[in-house]
Short mmCIF file of N, CA and C in Angstrom, two decimals:
data_model
loop_
_atom_site.label_atom_id
_atom_site.label_comp_id
_atom_site.label_asym_id
_atom_site.label_seq_id
_atom_site.Cartn_x
_atom_site.Cartn_y
_atom_site.Cartn_z
N ALA A 1 114.29 108.92 107.41
CA ALA A 1 114.79 110.44 108.53
C ALA A 1 115.22 110.91 107.68
N LEU A 2 117.11 110.05 107.53
CA LEU A 2 117.58 110.51 106.96
C LEU A 2 117.41 111.65 105.93
N ALA A 3 116.33 111.20 104.76
CA ALA A 3 116.30 111.54 103.33
C ALA A 3 116.59 113.50 103.90
N ILE A 4 115.72 113.66 104.31
CA ILE A 4 114.84 115.06 104.88
C ILE A 4 116.15 115.45 105.93
N ARG A 5 117.34 114.82 105.96
CA ARG A 5 118.49 115.84 106.60
C ARG A 5 119.28 115.43 105.65
N GLY A 6 118.64 115.50 104.40
CA GLY A 6 120.14 115.47 103.09
C GLY A 6 120.55 114.13 102.85
N TRP A 7 120.80 113.45 103.90
CA TRP A 7 121.61 112.04 103.64
C TRP A 7 120.73 111.16 103.18
N HIS A 8 121.71 110.45 101.89
CA HIS A 8 120.93 110.10 100.84
C HIS A 8 121.68 108.66 100.97
N VAL A 9 120.71 107.30 101.68
CA VAL A 9 122.16 105.99 101.64
C VAL A 9 121.13 105.05 101.67
N ASN A 10 121.30 103.74 101.10
CA ASN A 10 120.59 102.58 100.20
C ASN A 10 120.26 101.33 101.94
N SER A 11 119.30 101.37 101.92
CA SER A 11 119.00 100.11 102.79
C SER A 11 118.97 98.91 101.60
N LEU A 12 119.82 97.70 102.54
CA LEU A 12 120.07 96.54 101.45
C LEU A 12 119.58 95.52 103.05
N GLN A 13 119.75 94.39 102.59
CA GLN A 13 118.94 92.88 102.88
C GLN A 13 120.26 92.16 102.68
N ASN A 14 120.02 90.92 103.79
CA ASN A 14 120.84 89.78 103.97
C ASN A 14 122.55 89.44 103.76
N PRO A 15 122.92 90.78 104.73
CA PRO A 15 122.81 91.19 105.78
C PRO A 15 121.27 92.60 105.63
N SER A 16 120.94 92.63 107.14
CA SER A 16 120.75 93.83 106.99
C SER A 16 121.58 95.54 107.45
N CYS A 17 121.21 96.55 106.29
CA CYS A 17 122.52 96.80 106.59
C CYS A 17 122.50 98.28 106.07
N LEU A 18 122.74 99.34 105.69
CA LEU A 18 122.81 100.24 105.19
C LEU A 18 124.05 100.35 104.52
N HIS A 19 123.97 101.54 102.97
CA HIS A 19 125.24 101.61 102.29
C HIS A 19 124.91 103.55 101.45
N LEU A 20 126.09 103.23 102.29
CA LEU A 20 126.20 105.19 101.66
C LEU A 20 127.95 105.61 101.09
N CYS A 21 127.36 105.64 100.03
CA CYS A 21 128.43 106.37 99.07
C CYS A 21 129.55 107.69 99.36
N CYS A 22 130.84 107.24 99.77
CA CYS A 22 131.39 108.44 101.01
C CYS A 22 132.31 109.18 99.33
N THR A 23 132.03 110.40 99.29
CA THR A 23 133.05 111.53 98.13
C THR A 23 134.01 112.53 99.16
N ASN A 24 134.41 113.66 97.37
CA ASN A 24 135.00 113.92 98.52
C ASN A 24 134.63 115.81 99.30
N LEU A 25 133.03 115.18 98.64
CA LEU A 25 133.01 116.09 99.89
C LEU A 25 131.94 115.69 101.47
N HIS A 26 132.33 113.78 100.89
CA HIS A 26 131.78 113.54 103.16
C HIS A 26 133.71 113.78 103.49
N THR A 27 135.14 114.06 103.29
CA THR A 27 135.94 114.30 103.56
C THR A 27 136.18 115.74 104.88
N LYS A 28 135.08 117.30 103.84
CA LYS A 28 135.24 118.81 104.36
C LYS A 28 134.86 118.43 106.02
N ASP A 29 135.37 118.72 107.55
CA ASP A 29 135.68 119.37 108.66
C ASP A 29 134.54 119.05 108.58
N GLY A 30 134.45 118.60 109.84
CA GLY A 30 132.83 118.41 110.58
C GLY A 30 131.86 117.83 109.70
N VAL A 31 131.82 117.26 108.48
CA VAL A 31 130.75 117.06 108.15
C VAL A 31 130.84 114.85 108.60
N GLU A 32 131.54 114.28 109.29
CA GLU A 32 131.78 113.10 109.69
C GLU A 32 130.66 112.76 111.27
N LYS A 33 130.69 114.33 111.73
CA LYS A 33 130.04 114.50 113.01
C LYS A 33 128.40 114.98 113.29
N GLN A 34 128.09 115.66 112.26
CA GLN A 34 127.36 115.73 111.39
C GLN A 34 126.45 115.03 111.11
N PHE A 35 127.20 113.62 110.63
CA PHE A 35 126.17 112.37 109.55
C PHE A 35 125.39 111.76 111.11
N LEU A 36 126.39 111.19 112.23
CA LEU A 36 126.50 111.33 113.49
C LEU A 36 125.71 111.77 114.21
N ILE A 37 125.46 113.38 114.56
CA ILE A 37 124.49 113.74 114.82
C ILE A 37 122.54 113.27 114.47
N ASP A 38 123.06 113.62 112.63
CA ASP A 38 121.25 113.55 111.89
C ASP A 38 121.14 112.12 112.26
N LEU A 39 121.34 110.25 112.09
CA LEU A 39 122.07 109.40 111.89
C LEU A 39 121.20 108.97 113.36
N LYS A 40 121.50 109.44 114.42
CA LYS A 40 120.72 108.82 116.08
C LYS A 40 119.22 110.01 116.18
N ARG A 41 119.26 111.51 115.75
CA ARG A 41 117.97 112.22 115.21
C ARG A 41 117.59 111.17 115.13
N ALA A 42 117.58 109.99 113.40
CA ALA A 42 116.87 110.40 112.65
C ALA A 42 116.16 108.21 113.13
N VAL A 43 116.90 107.96 114.34
CA VAL A 43 116.49 106.79 115.14
C VAL A 43 116.30 107.29 115.48
N GLU A 44 115.79 107.78 116.59
CA GLU A 44 114.29 108.51 117.71
C GLU A 44 113.17 108.38 116.65
N GLU A 45 113.77 108.97 115.92
CA GLU A 45 112.59 109.64 114.99
C GLU A 45 111.66 108.68 114.14
N VAL A 46 112.48 107.79 113.58
CA VAL A 46 111.49 106.48 113.71
C VAL A 46 111.15 105.90 114.82
N LYS A 47 112.10 105.27 115.72
CA LYS A 47 111.47 104.55 116.94
C LYS A 47 109.98 105.13 117.14
N ASN A 48 109.89 106.95 117.06
CA ASN A 48 108.67 107.35 118.30
C ASN A 48 107.85 107.75 116.79
N PHE A 49 108.10 107.14 116.27
CA PHE A 49 106.96 107.44 115.12
C PHE A 49 106.84 106.51 113.93
N PRO A 50 107.17 104.90 114.18
CA PRO A 50 106.97 104.46 113.04
C PRO A 50 106.47 103.76 112.54
N GLU A 51 105.35 104.86 112.73
CA GLU A 51 103.68 105.02 111.44
C GLU A 51 104.21 105.67 110.44
N LYS A 52 104.82 106.43 110.82
CA LYS A 52 105.43 108.03 109.70
C LYS A 52 106.93 107.45 108.68
N TYR A 53 107.18 105.76 108.40
CA TYR A 53 108.43 105.24 108.18
C TYR A 53 107.70 103.94 107.57
N ALA A 54 106.51 103.23 107.72
CA ALA A 54 106.30 101.85 107.22
C ALA A 54 105.69 102.12 105.72
N GLY A 55 106.08 102.95 104.76
CA GLY A 55 106.21 102.82 103.82
C GLY A 55 107.39 102.18 103.63
N GLY A 56 107.14 103.04 101.50
CA GLY A 56 108.93 103.18 101.48
C GLY A 56 109.22 102.05 100.60
N THR A 57 111.05 102.33 100.10
CA THR A 57 111.56 101.00 99.55
C THR A 57 112.39 100.67 100.97
N ALA A 58 112.28 100.93 102.07
CA ALA A 58 112.06 100.07 103.30
C ALA A 58 111.09 99.11 103.63
N ALA A 59 110.03 99.57 103.48
CA ALA A 59 108.86 98.68 104.02
C ALA A 59 108.44 97.04 102.43
N ILE A 60 109.39 97.51 101.90
CA ILE A 60 109.29 96.96 100.22
C ILE A 60 111.10 95.25 100.71
N TYR A 61 111.42 95.91 100.52
CA TYR A 61 112.65 95.28 101.61
C TYR A 61 112.11 93.84 102.95
N GLY A 62 111.74 94.28 103.26
CA GLY A 62 110.88 93.79 104.32
C GLY A 62 110.40 92.58 104.36
N MET A 63 109.01 93.10 103.08
CA MET A 63 107.96 91.77 102.45
C MET A 63 108.92 91.29 101.40
N VAL A 64 109.68 92.06 101.23
CA VAL A 64 109.84 91.44 100.18
C VAL A 64 111.03 89.96 101.22
N ASN A 65 112.23 90.56 101.28
CA ASN A 65 112.78 89.56 102.79
C ASN A 65 111.68 88.02 103.10
N SER A 66 110.90 88.16 103.71
CA SER A 66 109.40 87.40 104.48
C SER A 66 109.01 86.54 103.12
N LEU A 67 109.63 86.48 101.32
CA LEU A 67 108.38 86.44 101.01
C LEU A 67 109.18 84.63 101.41
N PRO A 68 107.98 83.28 101.31
CA PRO A 68 108.69 81.89 101.35
C PRO A 68 109.08 81.61 99.70
N ASP A 69 109.16 82.30 98.75
CA ASP A 69 109.90 81.61 97.51
C ASP A 69 110.23 82.07 97.30
N VAL A 70 112.01 82.85 97.15
CA VAL A 70 112.36 83.71 96.41
C VAL A 70 112.67 83.97 95.14
N THR A 71 111.89 82.62 94.36
CA THR A 71 112.17 82.49 92.90
C THR A 71 111.00 83.43 92.03
N LEU A 72 110.23 84.05 93.26
CA LEU A 72 109.32 85.19 92.43
C LEU A 72 110.05 86.17 93.03
N LEU A 73 111.56 86.89 92.86
CA LEU A 73 111.50 87.93 93.33
C LEU A 73 112.18 88.33 91.76
N ASP A 74 112.58 87.67 90.53
CA ASP A 74 112.99 88.26 90.11
C ASP A 74 112.24 88.39 88.64
N PRO A 75 111.47 87.49 89.00
CA PRO A 75 109.41 88.23 87.85
C PRO A 75 108.76 89.50 88.24
N VAL A 76 108.99 89.56 89.41
CA VAL A 76 108.29 90.42 89.93
C VAL A 76 109.39 92.02 90.07
N ALA A 77 110.34 92.16 89.87
CA ALA A 77 111.14 92.87 89.82
C ALA A 77 111.25 94.18 87.98
N LYS A 78 111.60 92.35 87.39
CA LYS A 78 110.71 92.73 86.16
C LYS A 78 110.29 93.46 84.77
N GLY A 79 108.58 93.08 86.17
CA GLY A 79 107.54 93.99 86.28
C GLY A 79 107.60 95.29 86.96
N CYS A 80 108.77 95.58 88.32
CA CYS A 80 108.70 96.47 88.59
C CYS A 80 109.13 97.90 86.95
N VAL A 81 110.25 96.90 86.89
CA VAL A 81 111.14 98.04 85.80
C VAL A 81 110.77 98.44 84.11
N ASP A 82 109.73 97.62 84.02
CA ASP A 82 108.53 97.05 82.51
C ASP A 82 108.02 98.20 82.89
N ALA A 83 106.73 98.51 84.33
CA ALA A 83 105.94 98.84 84.41
C ALA A 83 106.63 100.16 84.88
N LEU A 84 107.49 100.61 84.65
CA LEU A 84 108.45 102.25 85.30
C LEU A 84 108.42 102.67 83.68
N PHE A 85 109.58 102.10 83.08
CA PHE A 85 110.01 103.24 81.99
C PHE A 85 108.67 102.31 80.74
N SER A 86 107.36 102.50 80.93
CA SER A 86 106.40 101.89 79.56
C SER A 86 105.68 103.48 79.07
N GLY A 87 106.10 103.71 80.16
CA GLY A 87 105.12 104.95 79.71
C GLY A 87 105.30 106.18 79.83
#
């Protein structure tokens, strides 16, 4: 919901949070206010239409966090990276 508004953040877990890289561009007048406006709208949109945002990396993070055996993460992650760059 933020990406369609031009903001690119990373979702993280343990604890659940967002990672936003701030650059010189973010220091310009009004940018922080626009981010807060867009963040509020994005949260409202996700709350109102959760099915629209059920996929993507957020869904993967949620699934990974529910695994009973986290030792599976390393081989699964390596397999995903191998698949991305093998072809």
